[in-house]
Amino acid sequence: MAETEGFLLQSSHNLEINTTPGAPEGEETFERLAAGISSMEPNPNDELSQDRYFDGDAYGETDVIGAQLVLTFSGHRKYGDPAQDFIFGTLLDLGPGRRTDFRWTLPDGGRYEGPVTIANITGPSGDAGSKGEIGFEIHFNGKPEFTPPGSNDGGGGVEG
């Protein structure tokens, strides 16, 4: 059952990436993106129109005129993890080679999902005696589909 109140741990988010893009619908392979991942930062990447009009006495107003949901990840490279192996396997790909599908289930059970592009893959890097540090971004292509809490059949965040 999904947690819905209080200060919920970030580890309660369930992040899944399709490692078989192009597979027929219903035959995709969604792997959990969690091993080695220590940080996730969502950003709506708002595009703004900031205008000043004569009736505003030179003070401006802002409208959000565009956006793209971008999730930025950092952590450590874990070889053998299906999600990470898929992402780092696209490092030299361009165009459609970096596209797939992604599902982000929030701790309260709400879910964002849709087609994405994997971008800005970095690492593994770091000192000789440290784990390989990595980073990458998941860029939703278009407006993701949002399913409100309690509406999806998968329940909520990570259990057990």
CSV table of C-alpha atoms in Angstrom, one decimal:
chain,number,residue,atom,x,y,z
A,1,MET,CA,0.0,0.0,0.0
A,2,ALA,CA,1.3,3.5,-0.9
A,3,GLU,CA,2.4,5.9,1.8
A,4,THR,CA,0.3,9.1,1.6
A,5,GLU,CA,1.3,11.3,4.5
A,6,GLY,CA,4.3,12.7,6.3
A,7,PHE,CA,7.9,13.0,5.3
A,8,LEU,CA,8.3,10.1,2.8
A,9,LEU,CA,11.8,8.7,2.0
A,10,GLN,CA,13.0,9.3,-1.5
A,11,SER,CA,13.7,5.6,-1.8
A,12,SER,CA,10.0,5.1,-1.9
A,13,HIS,CA,9.9,6.3,-5.5
A,14,ASN,CA,9.7,3.5,-8.0
A,15,LEU,CA,11.6,4.3,-11.2
A,16,GLU,CA,11.4,2.0,-14.2
A,17,ILE,CA,13.0,2.1,-17.6
A,18,ASN,CA,12.1,0.1,-20.7
A,19,THR,CA,15.2,-1.9,-21.7
A,20,THR,CA,13.6,-3.3,-24.8
A,21,PRO,CA,12.5,-0.2,-26.8
A,22,GLY,CA,10.7,-1.1,-30.0
A,23,ALA,CA,9.2,-4.3,-28.5
A,24,PRO,CA,5.5,-4.8,-29.2
A,25,GLU,CA,3.1,-3.1,-26.7
A,26,GLY,CA,2.7,-5.4,-23.7
A,27,GLU,CA,6.0,-7.1,-24.3
A,28,GLU,CA,8.3,-4.4,-23.1
A,29,THR,CA,10.8,-5.1,-20.3
A,30,PHE,CA,10.7,-2.5,-17.6
A,31,GLU,CA,13.6,-2.7,-15.2
A,32,ARG,CA,13.8,-0.9,-11.9
A,33,LEU,CA,16.3,2.0,-11.9
A,34,ALA,CA,17.5,1.9,-8.3
A,35,ALA,CA,20.8,0.0,-7.8
A,36,GLY,CA,23.7,2.5,-7.4
A,37,ILE,CA,21.4,5.5,-7.7
A,38,SER,CA,21.8,7.8,-4.8
A,39,SER,CA,20.1,11.0,-6.0
A,40,MET,CA,17.2,12.0,-8.3
A,41,GLU,CA,16.2,15.6,-9.0
A,42,PRO,CA,13.0,16.4,-11.0
A,43,ASN,CA,12.9,19.6,-12.9
A,44,PRO,CA,10.0,20.9,-15.1
A,45,ASN,CA,12.5,22.9,-17.1
A,46,ASP,CA,9.9,25.7,-17.5
A,47,GLU,CA,10.2,28.0,-20.5
A,48,LEU,CA,9.1,31.5,-19.5
A,49,SER,CA,7.7,34.6,-21.2
A,50,GLN,CA,8.5,37.6,-19.1
A,51,ASP,CA,6.8,40.8,-20.3
A,52,ARG,CA,6.3,44.3,-19.2
A,53,TYR,CA,3.3,46.4,-20.3
A,54,PHE,CA,2.5,50.0,-19.9
A,55,ASP,CA,-0.4,49.3,-17.6
A,56,GLY,CA,2.0,47.5,-15.2
A,57,ASP,CA,4.1,50.6,-14.4
A,58,ALA,CA,7.2,48.9,-15.8
A,59,TYR,CA,6.7,45.9,-13.5
A,60,GLY,CA,6.8,42.5,-15.3
A,61,GLU,CA,4.6,39.5,-15.4
A,62,THR,CA,5.5,35.9,-16.1
A,63,ASP,CA,3.7,33.1,-18.0
A,64,VAL,CA,5.0,29.6,-18.3
A,65,ILE,CA,4.7,28.9,-22.1
A,66,GLY,CA,6.5,25.6,-22.3
A,67,ALA,CA,8.1,22.8,-20.3
A,68,GLN,CA,9.8,19.5,-20.4
A,69,LEU,CA,10.0,17.2,-17.4
A,70,VAL,CA,13.6,16.2,-16.8
A,71,LEU,CA,14.8,13.8,-14.1
A,72,THR,CA,18.5,14.1,-13.2
A,73,PHE,CA,20.2,11.1,-11.6
A,74,SER,CA,23.6,10.6,-9.9
A,75,GLY,CA,25.1,7.7,-8.1
A,76,HIS,CA,27.6,4.9,-8.7
A,77,ARG,CA,28.0,2.6,-11.6
A,78,LYS,CA,26.8,-0.9,-10.9
A,79,TYR,CA,27.8,-3.3,-13.6
A,80,GLY,CA,25.4,-6.1,-14.1
A,81,ASP,CA,22.4,-4.0,-13.2
A,82,PRO,CA,19.9,-4.3,-16.2
A,83,ALA,CA,18.8,-0.7,-16.0
A,84,GLN,CA,22.2,0.8,-15.7
A,85,ASP,CA,23.7,-1.6,-18.3
A,86,PHE,CA,21.0,-0.5,-20.7
A,87,ILE,CA,21.5,3.3,-20.1
A,88,PHE,CA,25.3,3.0,-20.4
A,89,GLY,CA,24.9,0.8,-23.5
A,90,THR,CA,23.4,3.8,-25.2
A,91,LEU,CA,26.4,6.1,-24.5
A,92,LEU,CA,27.6,6.4,-28.1
A,93,ASP,CA,24.1,6.2,-29.7
A,94,LEU,CA,22.4,9.2,-31.2
A,95,GLY,CA,18.8,9.9,-32.2
A,96,PRO,CA,16.4,7.0,-31.8
A,97,GLY,CA,19.2,5.0,-30.1
A,98,ARG,CA,18.6,7.0,-26.9
A,99,ARG,CA,14.8,6.8,-26.9
A,100,THR,CA,12.7,4.5,-24.7
A,101,ASP,CA,9.9,4.6,-22.2
A,102,PHE,CA,9.9,5.5,-18.5
A,103,ARG,CA,7.6,5.1,-15.5
A,104,TRP,CA,8.0,7.1,-12.3
A,105,THR,CA,5.7,6.0,-9.5
A,106,LEU,CA,5.5,8.4,-6.6
A,107,PRO,CA,5.3,7.3,-2.9
A,108,ASP,CA,1.6,8.2,-2.8
A,109,GLY,CA,0.9,6.0,-5.9
A,110,GLY,CA,0.7,8.7,-8.5
A,111,ARG,CA,2.5,7.9,-11.7
A,112,TYR,CA,4.2,9.7,-14.6
A,113,GLU,CA,5.0,7.7,-17.7
A,114,GLY,CA,5.8,8.2,-21.3
A,115,PRO,CA,8.4,8.2,-24.0
A,116,VAL,CA,11.8,9.6,-23.0
A,117,THR,CA,15.3,10.3,-24.2
A,118,ILE,CA,18.4,9.4,-22.2
A,119,ALA,CA,20.8,12.4,-22.2
A,120,ASN,CA,24.0,13.7,-20.7
A,121,ILE,CA,25.4,10.4,-19.6
A,122,THR,CA,28.6,10.8,-17.6
A,123,GLY,CA,31.1,8.5,-15.9
A,124,PRO,CA,31.9,6.3,-14.4
A,125,SER,CA,34.6,8.6,-13.0
A,126,GLY,CA,36.4,9.4,-9.7
A,127,ASP,CA,39.4,8.6,-7.7
A,128,ALA,CA,41.2,5.3,-8.0
A,129,GLY,CA,40.0,4.1,-4.6
A,130,SER,CA,36.4,5.1,-5.0
A,131,LYS,CA,33.2,3.8,-6.7
A,132,GLY,CA,32.7,5.0,-10.2
A,133,GLU,CA,30.5,8.2,-10.1
A,134,ILE,CA,27.8,8.5,-12.7
A,135,GLY,CA,25.2,10.9,-13.9
A,136,PHE,CA,22.5,11.0,-16.6
A,137,GLU,CA,19.2,12.6,-17.4
A,138,ILE,CA,15.8,11.2,-18.4
A,139,HIS,CA,14.0,13.8,-20.6
A,140,PHE,CA,10.3,13.1,-21.1
A,141,ASN,CA,9.3,13.7,-24.8
A,142,GLY,CA,6.1,15.6,-24.7
A,143,LYS,CA,3.8,15.8,-21.7
A,144,PRO,CA,4.0,12.6,-19.6
A,145,GLU,CA,0.8,10.8,-18.8
A,146,PHE,CA,-0.1,11.3,-15.2
A,147,THR,CA,-2.2,8.8,-13.3
A,148,PRO,CA,-3.5,10.1,-9.9
A,149,PRO,CA,-2.9,8.2,-6.7
A,150,GLY,CA,-5.3,5.2,-6.3
A,151,SER,CA,-6.0,5.1,-10.1
A,152,ASN,CA,-3.4,2.7,-11.3
A,153,ASP,CA,-3.5,-1.0,-10.9
A,154,GLY,CA,0.1,-1.2,-9.6
A,155,GLY,CA,-0.5,0.5,-6.3
A,156,GLY,CA,2.1,2.8,-5.1
A,157,GLY,CA,5.8,3.2,-4.1
A,158,VAL,CA,8.2,0.4,-3.4
A,159,GLU,CA,7.1,-2.3,-1.1
A,160,GLY,CA,8.8,-5.1,0.8
